[in-house]
Coordinates of C-alpha atoms in Angstrom, one line a residue:
A1 CA 216.0 -66.6 15.5
L2 CA 214.4 -70.0 15.1
L3 CA 211.0 -68.3 14.8
I4 CA 212.3 -66.0 12.1
I5 CA 213.6 -69.0 10.2
F6 CA 210.1 -70.7 10.4
I7 CA 208.4 -67.5 9.3
V8 CA 210.8 -67.2 6.3
I9 CA 210.2 -70.9 5.4
G10 CA 206.5 -70.4 5.7
I11 CA 206.5 -67.4 3.5
F12 CA 208.6 -69.2 1.0
I13 CA 206.2 -72.1 0.9
V14 CA 203.2 -69.9 0.5
K15 CA 204.7 -67.4 -2.0
V16 CA 206.8 -69.8 -4.0
V17 CA 206.4 -73.5 -3.4
I18 CA 202.5 -73.7 -3.4
P19 CA 202.1 -71.2 -6.4
N20 CA 204.8 -73.1 -8.3
F21 CA 203.0 -76.4 -7.7
Q22 CA 199.7 -74.8 -8.8
Y23 CA 201.4 -73.3 -11.8
M24 CA 202.8 -76.7 -12.9
E25 CA 199.5 -78.3 -12.3
A26 CA 197.8 -75.7 -14.5
V27 CA 200.4 -76.2 -17.2
K28 CA 199.8 -80.0 -17.1
Q29 CA 196.0 -79.4 -17.4
M30 CA 196.5 -77.1 -20.4
E31 CA 198.8 -79.6 -22.1
S32 CA 196.2 -82.3 -21.6
G33 CA 193.3 -80.3 -23.0
Q34 CA 191.7 -79.5 -19.6
Y35 CA 191.3 -75.9 -20.6
D36 CA 188.7 -74.6 -18.1
P37 CA 190.5 -75.8 -14.9
A38 CA 193.8 -74.6 -16.4
I39 CA 192.4 -71.1 -17.1
E40 CA 191.0 -71.0 -13.6
G41 CA 194.3 -72.1 -12.1
F42 CA 196.4 -69.6 -14.0
T43 CA 193.9 -66.8 -13.2
S44 CA 194.1 -67.5 -9.5
L45 CA 197.8 -67.2 -9.6
G46 CA 197.6 -63.5 -10.6
D47 CA 201.0 -62.2 -11.6
F48 CA 203.0 -65.3 -10.6
K49 CA 205.5 -66.0 -13.3
D50 CA 203.8 -65.6 -16.7
S51 CA 200.3 -66.8 -15.5
A52 CA 198.6 -63.9 -17.3
E53 CA 200.1 -64.9 -20.6
Q54 CA 199.2 -68.5 -19.9
V55 CA 195.6 -67.5 -19.5
V56 CA 195.7 -66.0 -23.0
E57 CA 197.5 -69.0 -24.4
T58 CA 195.1 -71.5 -22.8
T59 CA 192.1 -69.5 -24.0
Y60 CA 193.6 -69.6 -27.5
R61 CA 194.1 -73.3 -27.4
K62 CA 190.5 -73.8 -26.1
A63 CA 189.2 -71.8 -29.0
L64 CA 191.1 -73.8 -31.6
S65 CA 190.0 -77.1 -30.0
I66 CA 186.3 -76.0 -30.1
K67 CA 186.7 -74.8 -33.7
E68 CA 188.3 -78.1 -34.8
E69 CA 185.5 -80.2 -33.2
A70 CA 182.6 -77.8 -34.0
D71 CA 179.4 -79.5 -35.2
S72 CA 177.1 -76.6 -34.7
T73 CA 176.9 -72.8 -35.4
E74 CA 176.8 -72.3 -31.7
A75 CA 180.2 -74.0 -31.3
Y76 CA 181.8 -71.8 -33.9
E77 CA 180.3 -68.8 -32.3
E78 CA 181.8 -69.9 -28.9
A79 CA 185.2 -70.2 -30.5
L80 CA 184.9 -66.8 -32.1
A81 CA 183.9 -65.2 -28.8
L82 CA 187.0 -66.7 -27.1
L83 CA 189.3 -65.5 -29.8
D84 CA 187.7 -62.0 -29.7
S85 CA 188.3 -61.9 -25.9
I86 CA 192.1 -62.2 -26.4
K87 CA 192.6 -60.5 -29.8
D88 CA 194.1 -57.4 -28.1
K89 CA 196.7 -59.6 -26.3
K90 CA 197.5 -62.2 -29.0
A91 CA 197.6 -61.8 -32.8
C92 CA 194.8 -64.1 -33.9
E93 CA 193.1 -62.1 -36.7
D94 CA 193.9 -64.7 -39.3
I95 CA 192.4 -67.6 -37.2
I96 CA 189.3 -65.5 -36.5
I97 CA 188.8 -65.0 -40.3
K98 CA 189.4 -68.7 -40.9
T99 CA 187.0 -69.7 -38.2
K100 CA 184.3 -67.4 -39.7
Y101 CA 185.0 -69.0 -43.1
D102 CA 184.7 -72.5 -41.7
M103 CA 181.5 -71.5 -39.9
A104 CA 180.0 -70.1 -43.1
G105 CA 180.9 -73.4 -44.8
F106 CA 179.1 -75.4 -42.1
M107 CA 176.1 -73.1 -42.3
L108 CA 176.0 -73.4 -46.1
K109 CA 176.1 -77.2 -45.9
N110 CA 173.2 -77.2 -43.4
A111 CA 171.0 -74.3 -44.7
E112 CA 167.5 -75.1 -45.7
T113 CA 165.7 -71.8 -46.1
V114 CA 166.2 -68.6 -48.1
Q115 CA 166.8 -66.7 -44.8
E116 CA 169.5 -69.1 -43.8
Y117 CA 171.2 -68.9 -47.2
S118 CA 170.9 -65.1 -47.1
H119 CA 172.7 -65.1 -43.7
V120 CA 175.5 -67.3 -45.0
Q121 CA 175.7 -65.0 -48.0
D122 CA 176.2 -62.0 -45.7
L123 CA 178.9 -63.8 -43.8
Y124 CA 180.8 -64.6 -47.0
D125 CA 180.4 -61.0 -48.2
S126 CA 182.0 -59.9 -45.0
L127 CA 185.0 -62.2 -45.7
A128 CA 185.4 -61.4 -49.4
D129 CA 188.3 -59.0 -48.9
S130 CA 190.3 -61.6 -47.0
M131 CA 189.2 -65.0 -48.5
D132 CA 188.3 -66.3 -51.9
C133 CA 184.5 -66.5 -51.5
E134 CA 183.3 -66.1 -55.1
D135 CA 182.2 -69.8 -55.6
K136 CA 180.6 -69.8 -52.2
L137 CA 178.6 -66.7 -52.9
L138 CA 177.5 -68.2 -56.2
E139 CA 176.4 -71.3 -54.5
C140 CA 174.3 -69.3 -52.0
K141 CA 172.6 -67.4 -54.8
Y142 CA 172.0 -70.7 -56.7
Q143 CA 170.4 -72.4 -53.7
M144 CA 168.2 -69.3 -53.1
A145 CA 167.1 -69.3 -56.7
C146 CA 166.1 -72.9 -56.5
L147 CA 164.1 -72.3 -53.3
Y148 CA 162.4 -69.2 -54.9
S149 CA 161.5 -71.2 -58.0
R150 CA 159.3 -73.5 -55.8
T151 CA 156.8 -70.7 -54.9
T152 CA 154.6 -68.9 -57.4
E153 CA 154.9 -65.6 -55.5
T154 CA 158.7 -65.6 -55.9
I155 CA 159.1 -67.1 -59.4
E156 CA 160.1 -63.7 -60.8
T157 CA 162.9 -63.4 -58.2
A158 CA 164.1 -66.9 -59.1
K159 CA 164.2 -65.9 -62.8
K160 CA 166.3 -62.9 -62.0
L161 CA 168.8 -64.9 -59.9
F162 CA 169.2 -67.6 -62.5
I163 CA 169.9 -65.0 -65.1
E164 CA 172.6 -63.4 -62.8
L165 CA 174.1 -66.9 -62.3
G166 CA 174.7 -67.4 -66.0
E167 CA 176.6 -70.6 -66.6
Y168 CA 177.1 -71.5 -62.9
R169 CA 176.1 -75.2 -62.5
D170 CA 172.9 -75.9 -64.3
S171 CA 171.4 -72.4 -63.9
E172 CA 170.7 -72.0 -67.6
K173 CA 168.8 -75.3 -67.6
C174 CA 166.9 -74.3 -64.5
L175 CA 166.0 -70.9 -66.2
A176 CA 164.8 -72.7 -69.3
E177 CA 162.6 -75.1 -67.3
L178 CA 161.3 -72.2 -65.3
L179 CA 160.3 -70.2 -68.3
E180 CA 158.8 -73.3 -69.9
A181 CA 156.6 -73.9 -66.8
H182 CA 155.9 -70.2 -66.3
I183 CA 155.5 -68.8 -69.8
E184 CA 154.1 -65.6 -68.3
L185 CA 157.7 -64.7 -67.3
T186 CA 159.1 -64.8 -70.9
D187 CA 159.9 -61.6 -72.7
E188 CA 157.6 -62.7 -75.6
Y189 CA 154.6 -63.0 -73.4
K190 CA 155.3 -59.7 -71.6
Q191 CA 155.6 -58.0 -75.0
A192 CA 152.3 -59.5 -76.1
K193 CA 150.6 -58.4 -72.9
E194 CA 151.9 -54.9 -73.3
Y195 CA 150.6 -54.8 -76.8
S196 CA 147.2 -56.1 -75.6
D197 CA 147.0 -53.6 -72.7
T198 CA 147.9 -50.7 -75.0
G199 CA 145.3 -51.5 -77.7
Y200 CA 147.5 -53.3 -80.2
S201 CA 145.7 -56.5 -80.1
D202 CA 146.7 -57.6 -83.6
R203 CA 150.3 -57.4 -82.7
A204 CA 149.7 -59.3 -79.4
L205 CA 148.0 -62.1 -81.4
E206 CA 150.9 -62.3 -83.8
I207 CA 153.3 -63.0 -80.9
L208 CA 150.9 -65.4 -79.1
A209 CA 150.5 -67.4 -82.3
G210 CA 154.1 -68.6 -82.0
M211 CA 153.7 -69.7 -78.3
D212 CA 152.3 -72.7 -76.6
Q213 CA 148.5 -72.6 -77.4
N214 CA 147.7 -75.0 -74.6
N215 CA 149.2 -72.7 -71.9
K216 CA 146.6 -71.1 -69.8
Y217 CA 148.3 -67.7 -69.8
V218 CA 148.5 -67.7 -73.6
E219 CA 144.9 -68.8 -73.9
E220 CA 143.6 -66.1 -71.6
L221 CA 145.6 -63.3 -73.2
K222 CA 144.7 -64.6 -76.7
A223 CA 141.0 -64.6 -75.8
K224 CA 141.3 -61.1 -74.3
S225 CA 143.1 -59.9 -77.4
V226 CA 140.6 -61.5 -79.8
T227 CA 137.7 -59.9 -77.9
E228 CA 139.4 -56.5 -78.0
L229 CA 140.1 -56.9 -81.7
N230 CA 136.5 -57.8 -82.4
E231 CA 135.3 -54.8 -80.4
E232 CA 137.7 -52.6 -82.5
L233 CA 136.3 -54.2 -85.7
V234 CA 132.7 -53.6 -84.7
A235 CA 133.5 -50.0 -83.8
A236 CA 135.3 -49.5 -87.1
K237 CA 132.3 -50.9 -89.0
K238 CA 130.0 -48.6 -87.2
E239 CA 132.2 -45.7 -88.0
L240 CA 132.4 -46.7 -91.7
F241 CA 128.6 -47.1 -91.8
N242 CA 128.1 -43.6 -90.4
L243 CA 130.6 -42.1 -92.8
R244 CA 128.9 -43.7 -95.8
F245 CA 125.5 -42.5 -94.6
Q246 CA 126.9 -39.0 -94.2
N247 CA 128.4 -39.1 -97.6
A248 CA 125.1 -40.4 -99.2
T249 CA 123.3 -37.4 -97.6
N250 CA 126.0 -34.9 -98.6
Q251 CA 126.9 -34.3 -94.9
L252 CA 130.5 -35.6 -95.1
D253 CA 133.1 -32.8 -95.6
N254 CA 136.1 -35.1 -95.8
T255 CA 135.4 -38.1 -98.1
S256 CA 139.0 -39.4 -97.6
R257 CA 137.9 -40.8 -94.3
I258 CA 135.9 -43.5 -96.0

């Protein structure tokens, strides 16, 4: 009988006392922010009490802690990964969205390249149905336009973005400065070039006369148009000479051409 009593006591200690002690220790660790050992402790307890639920709760708290102290994109991604791992067991969709929004804000603040701003823009786009991201999206586009304006090969893209931005920040001023520095992007210059390319050199010169005469693009197109106009004039004079000669020798059938 005494043996049975010892066995029962032993089982009680192993099945109840020790697990309960481990459970309380894990709770204490969770409350004090020692999330990893707490998760390990609750996990080792299996189905003792509500250990499984406590694993989820501790993971949630760990994710929130990482989010609040995040100072890198990697930290935000770690928090999101933890939240994603428990979203089927705990309602945390709102905090996932908020974490993504905060991560986008961090990335926007620290972005330096078009690619980085584009990545942030994509992230805000994915949140647009849940959060007010309009101003953030405009800021991404503005920063990209500014970066594009620094490179000759992407000037046209910068112009397009500044036009789309309208009155956002100083976009109109940036566009004006851009067109002043790159007159080849203005509608007037493009019209003049089209006229020159299609043989209407006189019309091209009329437009160019009202533009900056010291601009290299204006000078080059003007010189091209003048050359073409002179060639047209020479050709016209030759034709007129031939017509007059034909008329003088009675070889011209239609005298109205003179």
